[in-house]
Short mmCIF file of C-alpha atoms in Angstrom, two decimals:
data_model
loop_
_atom_site.label_atom_id
_atom_site.label_comp_id
_atom_site.label_asym_id
_atom_site.label_seq_id
_atom_site.Cartn_x
_atom_site.Cartn_y
_atom_site.Cartn_z
CA MET A 1 -3.27 17.44 -88.44
CA THR A 2 -1.21 14.62 -89.98
CA ASP A 3 1.21 17.30 -90.98
CA ILE A 4 1.63 18.78 -87.55
CA ASP A 5 4.65 17.66 -85.40
CA MET A 6 3.54 18.09 -81.55
CA ASN A 7 7.12 18.60 -80.68
CA LEU A 8 7.01 21.90 -82.47
CA LEU A 9 4.41 23.06 -79.65
CA LYS A 10 7.01 22.55 -77.06
CA ALA A 11 9.77 24.31 -79.01
CA LEU A 12 7.40 27.28 -79.72
CA ASP A 13 6.77 27.38 -75.89
CA ALA A 14 10.50 27.33 -75.14
CA LEU A 15 11.40 29.94 -77.96
CA LEU A 16 8.48 32.36 -76.70
CA ALA A 17 9.60 32.05 -73.15
CA GLU A 18 13.48 32.45 -73.81
CA ARG A 19 13.31 34.55 -76.88
CA SER A 20 16.72 33.05 -77.82
CA VAL A 21 17.30 30.13 -80.04
CA THR A 22 20.44 29.24 -77.94
CA ARG A 23 18.73 29.28 -74.62
CA ALA A 24 15.58 27.50 -75.95
CA ALA A 25 17.86 24.77 -77.28
CA GLN A 26 19.54 24.34 -73.77
CA ARG A 27 16.13 24.29 -72.18
CA LEU A 28 15.08 21.37 -74.23
CA GLY A 29 18.33 19.69 -74.57
CA LEU A 30 18.72 20.28 -78.23
CA SER A 31 21.53 21.51 -80.39
CA VAL A 32 21.19 25.29 -81.64
CA SER A 33 21.00 24.08 -85.13
CA ALA A 34 17.98 21.78 -84.35
CA MET A 35 16.34 24.47 -82.55
CA SER A 36 16.99 26.76 -85.49
CA ARG A 37 15.41 24.33 -87.84
CA ASN A 38 12.38 24.09 -85.47
CA LEU A 39 11.89 27.87 -85.58
CA THR A 40 11.94 27.81 -89.39
CA ARG A 41 9.25 25.08 -89.34
CA LEU A 42 7.13 27.18 -86.87
CA ARG A 43 7.35 30.11 -89.27
CA ARG A 44 6.23 28.01 -92.19
CA VAL A 45 3.35 26.58 -90.13
CA THR A 46 2.07 29.78 -88.62
CA ASN A 47 2.90 31.98 -91.71
CA ASP A 48 4.51 34.41 -89.22
CA PRO A 49 7.98 35.27 -88.35
CA LEU A 50 7.09 34.91 -84.64
CA LEU A 51 10.53 36.00 -83.49
CA VAL A 52 12.54 38.71 -85.34
CA GLN A 53 16.10 40.22 -84.75
CA ALA A 54 16.34 43.63 -82.80
CA GLY A 55 19.84 44.32 -82.33
CA ARG A 56 21.34 41.33 -80.45
CA GLN A 57 18.01 40.15 -79.34
CA LEU A 58 14.94 38.36 -80.64
CA VAL A 59 11.76 39.95 -80.10
CA PRO A 60 8.11 38.39 -80.70
CA THR A 61 5.98 39.77 -83.42
CA PRO A 62 2.36 40.96 -82.39
CA TYR A 63 0.98 37.52 -83.38
CA ALA A 64 3.55 35.77 -81.30
CA LEU A 65 2.63 37.94 -78.29
CA THR A 66 -0.95 36.79 -78.68
CA LEU A 67 0.29 33.10 -78.57
CA ILE A 68 2.53 33.27 -75.43
CA GLU A 69 0.03 32.36 -72.77
CA ARG A 70 -2.14 30.12 -74.95
CA VAL A 71 0.97 28.15 -76.00
CA HIS A 72 2.26 27.58 -72.43
CA GLU A 73 -1.14 26.44 -71.09
CA THR A 74 -1.74 24.16 -74.21
CA THR A 75 1.64 22.69 -73.91
CA ARG A 76 1.27 21.89 -70.47
CA SER A 77 -2.01 20.17 -70.94
CA VAL A 78 -1.01 18.24 -73.85
CA TYR A 79 2.01 16.74 -71.92
CA THR A 80 -0.12 16.14 -68.92
CA LEU A 81 -2.51 14.11 -70.88
CA LEU A 82 0.19 12.13 -72.40
CA GLN A 83 1.84 11.17 -68.94
CA PRO A 84 1.61 7.81 -67.67
CA ALA A 85 -1.54 7.12 -65.85
CA PRO A 86 -1.33 7.69 -62.05
CA LYS A 87 -0.49 4.64 -59.95
CA THR A 88 -2.00 6.00 -56.80
CA VAL A 89 -5.33 7.66 -55.86
CA ASP A 90 -6.14 10.23 -53.25
CA LEU A 91 -8.96 8.59 -51.52
CA PHE A 92 -10.14 11.48 -49.44
CA THR A 93 -10.57 13.57 -52.51
CA LEU A 94 -11.76 10.88 -54.80
CA ASP A 95 -15.29 11.77 -55.94
CA ARG A 96 -16.68 9.01 -57.93
CA CYS A 97 -19.80 6.78 -58.20
CA PHE A 98 -19.21 3.07 -58.74
CA VAL A 99 -21.98 0.83 -60.06
CA ILE A 100 -21.88 -2.71 -58.77
CA ARG A 101 -24.18 -5.52 -59.85
CA ALA A 102 -24.72 -8.09 -57.19
CA ASN A 103 -27.60 -10.12 -55.71
CA GLU A 104 -29.28 -9.34 -52.40
CA SER A 105 -27.13 -11.84 -50.31
CA PHE A 106 -23.95 -10.07 -51.24
CA ILE A 107 -25.27 -6.70 -50.57
CA ASP A 108 -26.59 -7.74 -47.10
CA LEU A 109 -23.23 -9.45 -46.49
CA ALA A 110 -20.89 -6.72 -47.48
CA SER A 111 -22.63 -3.28 -47.82
CA ALA A 112 -22.43 -2.26 -44.24
CA LYS A 113 -18.72 -3.09 -43.90
CA LEU A 114 -18.15 -1.25 -47.16
CA ALA A 115 -20.20 1.81 -45.84
CA LEU A 116 -17.67 1.96 -42.87
CA GLU A 117 -14.83 1.78 -45.12
CA LEU A 118 -16.01 4.68 -47.25
CA GLN A 119 -16.91 6.72 -44.18
CA LYS A 120 -13.30 6.20 -42.94
CA ASN A 121 -11.15 6.34 -45.93
CA ALA A 122 -12.98 7.66 -49.02
CA PRO A 123 -16.08 9.99 -47.91
CA ARG A 124 -16.86 11.24 -51.18
CA VAL A 125 -17.13 7.81 -53.07
CA ARG A 126 -20.55 6.36 -53.65
CA LEU A 127 -21.49 2.79 -54.36
CA HIS A 128 -24.60 2.11 -56.47
CA PHE A 129 -25.75 -1.44 -56.12
CA VAL A 130 -28.07 -2.69 -58.74
CA GLY A 131 -29.95 -5.98 -58.92
CA LYS A 132 -28.53 -8.86 -60.70
CA HIS A 133 -31.25 -9.96 -62.85
CA ASP A 134 -28.93 -11.75 -65.32
CA LYS A 135 -25.25 -12.28 -66.10
CA ASP A 136 -25.17 -10.41 -69.39
CA ALA A 137 -21.59 -9.04 -70.00
CA GLN A 138 -22.70 -6.05 -72.08
CA PRO A 139 -23.22 -3.70 -69.19
CA LEU A 140 -19.48 -4.51 -68.28
CA ARG A 141 -18.50 -3.87 -71.73
CA ASP A 142 -20.26 -0.48 -72.34
CA GLY A 143 -19.60 0.85 -68.94
CA THR A 144 -23.19 0.81 -67.52
CA ILE A 145 -21.89 -1.18 -64.62
CA ASP A 146 -18.22 -1.08 -63.20
CA LEU A 147 -18.22 -4.18 -61.20
CA GLU A 148 -20.02 -7.32 -61.04
CA ILE A 149 -20.04 -9.76 -57.89
CA GLY A 150 -21.07 -13.27 -58.30
CA VAL A 151 -20.47 -16.53 -60.18
CA LEU A 152 -18.97 -15.98 -63.67
CA GLY A 153 -21.76 -16.96 -65.93
CA THR A 154 -20.97 -15.60 -69.33
CA GLU A 155 -18.91 -16.46 -72.41
CA ALA A 156 -17.30 -13.26 -72.67
CA PRO A 157 -13.71 -14.34 -72.93
CA GLU A 158 -12.09 -10.93 -72.00
CA LEU A 159 -13.58 -10.31 -68.56
CA LYS A 160 -11.24 -10.19 -65.60
CA THR A 161 -12.07 -11.96 -62.33
CA ARG A 162 -10.75 -12.31 -58.78
CA MET A 163 -12.15 -14.89 -56.44
CA LEU A 164 -13.69 -13.33 -53.23
CA PHE A 165 -14.66 -16.48 -51.37
CA ASN A 166 -16.25 -19.93 -51.63
CA ASP A 167 -19.75 -20.38 -50.70
CA ARG A 168 -22.03 -23.58 -50.54
CA PHE A 169 -25.68 -24.35 -50.35
CA VAL A 170 -27.14 -25.32 -47.02
CA GLY A 171 -30.69 -26.27 -46.03
CA ILE A 172 -32.99 -24.15 -43.74
CA CYS A 173 -36.06 -25.04 -41.63
CA ARG A 174 -37.98 -24.22 -38.68
CA SER A 175 -36.37 -25.58 -35.40
CA ASP A 176 -39.37 -27.75 -34.80
CA HIS A 177 -39.51 -29.14 -38.27
CA PRO A 178 -40.02 -33.06 -38.37
CA LEU A 179 -36.78 -33.13 -40.39
CA LEU A 180 -34.71 -32.16 -37.50
CA GLN A 181 -36.41 -34.43 -34.87
CA THR A 182 -33.82 -37.20 -35.72
CA PRO A 183 -30.14 -36.86 -35.90
CA CYS A 184 -29.60 -38.19 -39.27
CA ILE A 185 -30.94 -36.09 -42.18
CA THR A 186 -30.98 -38.61 -45.11
CA ALA A 187 -31.49 -37.72 -48.85
CA GLU A 188 -34.77 -39.69 -48.64
CA ARG A 189 -36.26 -37.80 -45.67
CA TYR A 190 -34.97 -34.45 -46.95
CA ALA A 191 -36.72 -35.05 -50.34
CA SER A 192 -39.88 -36.37 -48.71
CA TYR A 193 -40.83 -32.68 -47.46
CA SER A 194 -42.25 -29.66 -49.27
CA HIS A 195 -39.64 -26.98 -50.42
CA VAL A 196 -39.35 -23.41 -51.35
CA VAL A 197 -36.82 -22.69 -54.04
CA VAL A 198 -35.21 -19.40 -55.23
CA SER A 199 -34.87 -18.69 -58.84
CA ARG A 200 -34.59 -15.38 -60.75
CA LYS A 201 -35.32 -17.29 -64.09
CA ASN A 202 -38.27 -19.47 -62.80
CA LYS A 203 -36.08 -22.57 -62.88
CA LEU A 204 -37.16 -25.49 -60.71
CA HIS A 205 -34.32 -27.53 -60.96
CA GLY A 206 -30.68 -27.15 -59.89
CA PRO A 207 -27.56 -28.85 -58.44
CA VAL A 208 -29.59 -30.35 -55.47
CA ASP A 209 -32.14 -31.75 -57.80
CA ALA A 210 -29.47 -33.38 -59.85
CA ALA A 211 -27.90 -34.99 -56.94
CA LEU A 212 -31.04 -36.21 -55.68
CA ALA A 213 -31.90 -37.65 -59.16
CA LYS A 214 -28.88 -39.89 -59.13
CA GLN A 215 -30.42 -41.75 -55.99
CA GLY A 216 -33.85 -41.86 -57.75
CA LEU A 217 -35.11 -39.02 -55.64
CA LYS A 218 -37.18 -35.87 -56.43
CA ARG A 219 -38.07 -33.05 -54.13
CA GLN A 220 -41.72 -31.58 -53.88
CA ILE A 221 -41.35 -27.89 -54.97
CA VAL A 222 -44.46 -25.96 -53.81
CA MET A 223 -43.21 -22.37 -54.15
CA VAL A 224 -40.73 -20.41 -56.29
CA VAL A 225 -39.33 -17.08 -55.22
CA PRO A 226 -36.86 -14.51 -56.57
CA ALA A 227 -34.77 -13.76 -53.57
CA PHE A 228 -33.13 -15.76 -50.73
CA THR A 229 -34.56 -13.20 -48.32
CA ASN A 230 -37.99 -14.23 -49.59
CA ALA A 231 -37.23 -17.92 -48.84
CA ILE A 232 -35.89 -17.21 -45.36
CA HIS A 233 -39.06 -15.32 -44.47
CA ILE A 234 -41.33 -18.16 -45.83
CA VAL A 235 -39.30 -20.85 -44.00
CA ARG A 236 -39.49 -18.88 -40.78
CA HIS A 237 -43.18 -18.82 -41.00
CA SER A 238 -44.09 -22.28 -42.44
CA HIS A 239 -42.96 -25.81 -42.45
CA LEU A 240 -41.38 -25.71 -45.99
CA ILE A 241 -37.68 -26.30 -46.36
CA GLY A 242 -35.57 -23.93 -48.08
CA LEU A 243 -32.17 -23.95 -49.77
CA VAL A 244 -29.77 -20.83 -49.60
CA PRO A 245 -26.12 -20.02 -49.83
CA LEU A 246 -24.43 -20.12 -46.41
CA SER A 247 -23.41 -16.48 -46.94
CA ALA A 248 -27.06 -15.45 -47.12
CA LEU A 249 -27.43 -16.46 -43.46
CA ALA A 250 -24.36 -14.84 -42.36
CA SER A 251 -25.77 -11.35 -43.30
CA SER A 252 -29.28 -12.09 -41.86
CA SER A 253 -30.45 -12.36 -38.06
CA LEU A 254 -30.62 -16.00 -38.72
CA HIS A 255 -28.33 -18.10 -36.47
CA PRO A 256 -28.09 -21.72 -35.97
CA GLU A 257 -28.78 -21.12 -32.26
CA MET A 258 -31.86 -19.35 -32.98
CA SER A 259 -34.97 -20.95 -31.62
CA GLU A 260 -37.19 -20.26 -34.58
CA MET A 261 -34.99 -21.75 -37.33
CA ASN A 262 -31.89 -23.74 -38.03
CA TRP A 263 -29.68 -24.54 -40.92
CA PHE A 264 -28.17 -27.94 -41.85
CA GLU A 265 -25.73 -29.38 -44.23
CA LEU A 266 -27.34 -31.10 -47.19
CA PRO A 267 -27.47 -34.66 -47.39
CA VAL A 268 -26.22 -34.70 -50.83
CA GLU A 269 -22.99 -33.08 -52.47
CA THR A 270 -23.40 -29.87 -54.51
CA PRO A 271 -20.60 -28.00 -56.32
CA THR A 272 -18.91 -25.19 -54.35
CA ILE A 273 -20.07 -21.78 -55.33
CA LYS A 274 -17.18 -19.53 -56.24
CA ILE A 275 -18.14 -15.97 -55.70
CA SER A 276 -15.78 -13.48 -57.73
CA ALA A 277 -15.39 -9.87 -58.64
CA ILE A 278 -15.82 -9.55 -62.30
CA TRP A 279 -14.89 -6.45 -64.42
CA HIS A 280 -13.91 -5.38 -67.97
CA PRO A 281 -10.17 -5.09 -68.91
CA ARG A 282 -10.52 -1.37 -69.77
CA LEU A 283 -10.80 -0.81 -65.94
CA HIS A 284 -7.93 -3.19 -65.09
CA ALA A 285 -5.24 -0.60 -64.73
CA ASP A 286 -7.44 2.24 -63.34
CA PRO A 287 -6.10 2.95 -59.95
CA GLU A 288 -9.51 4.04 -58.52
CA HIS A 289 -11.16 0.83 -59.71
CA ARG A 290 -8.37 -1.22 -58.51
CA TRP A 291 -8.85 0.32 -54.87
CA LEU A 292 -12.46 -0.68 -55.14
CA ARG A 293 -11.67 -4.24 -56.08
CA GLU A 294 -8.97 -4.57 -53.23
CA THR A 295 -11.37 -2.96 -50.75
CA ILE A 296 -14.09 -5.45 -51.71
CA TRP A 297 -11.61 -8.27 -51.57
CA THR A 298 -10.60 -7.36 -48.02
CA VAL A 299 -14.23 -6.94 -46.64
CA CYS A 300 -14.96 -10.55 -48.09
CA GLN A 301 -12.09 -12.06 -46.35
CA PRO A 302 -13.41 -12.48 -42.77
CA GLU A 303 -16.55 -14.27 -44.28
CA GLU A 304 -14.29 -16.77 -46.09
CA LYS A 305 -12.32 -17.45 -42.93
CA SER A 306 -15.57 -17.95 -40.86
CA GLN A 307 -16.67 -20.67 -43.45
CA THR A 308 -13.35 -22.64 -43.61
CA THR A 309 -12.97 -22.75 -39.71
#
């Protein structure tokens, strides 16, 4: 294959179609002598005359006749493959499944809006959400997942990111919890009650505990659960205090005005949670994947606005 010039394929297609060196040269914008050299090379490569003189015309050999259709289709396919990647996508005919790794809070927050977007603009697209049990970059690298949503927590330097929205931790408890019976929620009072925490890796300490420790305080953690929805359910039916991202409440039936439960700002400062879309560079220029990223970003913007107003 190292000795084959792919330009000969296009020359052969033109020669067999025109059956004239002059017209084939005009068709490809070459000189007659250049096209004549191409014919000589093609004869040597195929070990066949291909076109022979018949009076004032060139006629194809039997072997050349067997090539005409195949050469034309192959030439068209090769040059289609080597064209620049498309910059736009036909969403109505797009038939593709995207695998997205995200935690349950984001799925609850965005999936309904994304479903409406798909039904309206991309009816054949499917979104396959998978649980976020870890932040390993390998599934992004090998294509097992197409997109990850969350906090960047890997050392993989090549990954691309785009911030979707800022989130923050808030406390939750029943509306009749003693913590809410006085207007001031101090760090001391907050730490004095029993807590339920969410951890996928069975970690009992996080940013809140670090902030409390600076004041010489420590929470009493009596239960650890794997999901924020678990914590919300437990808090609703007990006098435990929970800790969840504000976005986890926006997607549930929980509201500050609900009689059963309430949420409150923490009495200590914790870092802002930066929720991002994360993907591998091999998909960066893919117009279909770019559409997915833009769609998710758009869906997330109202949530961002509602948290900053």
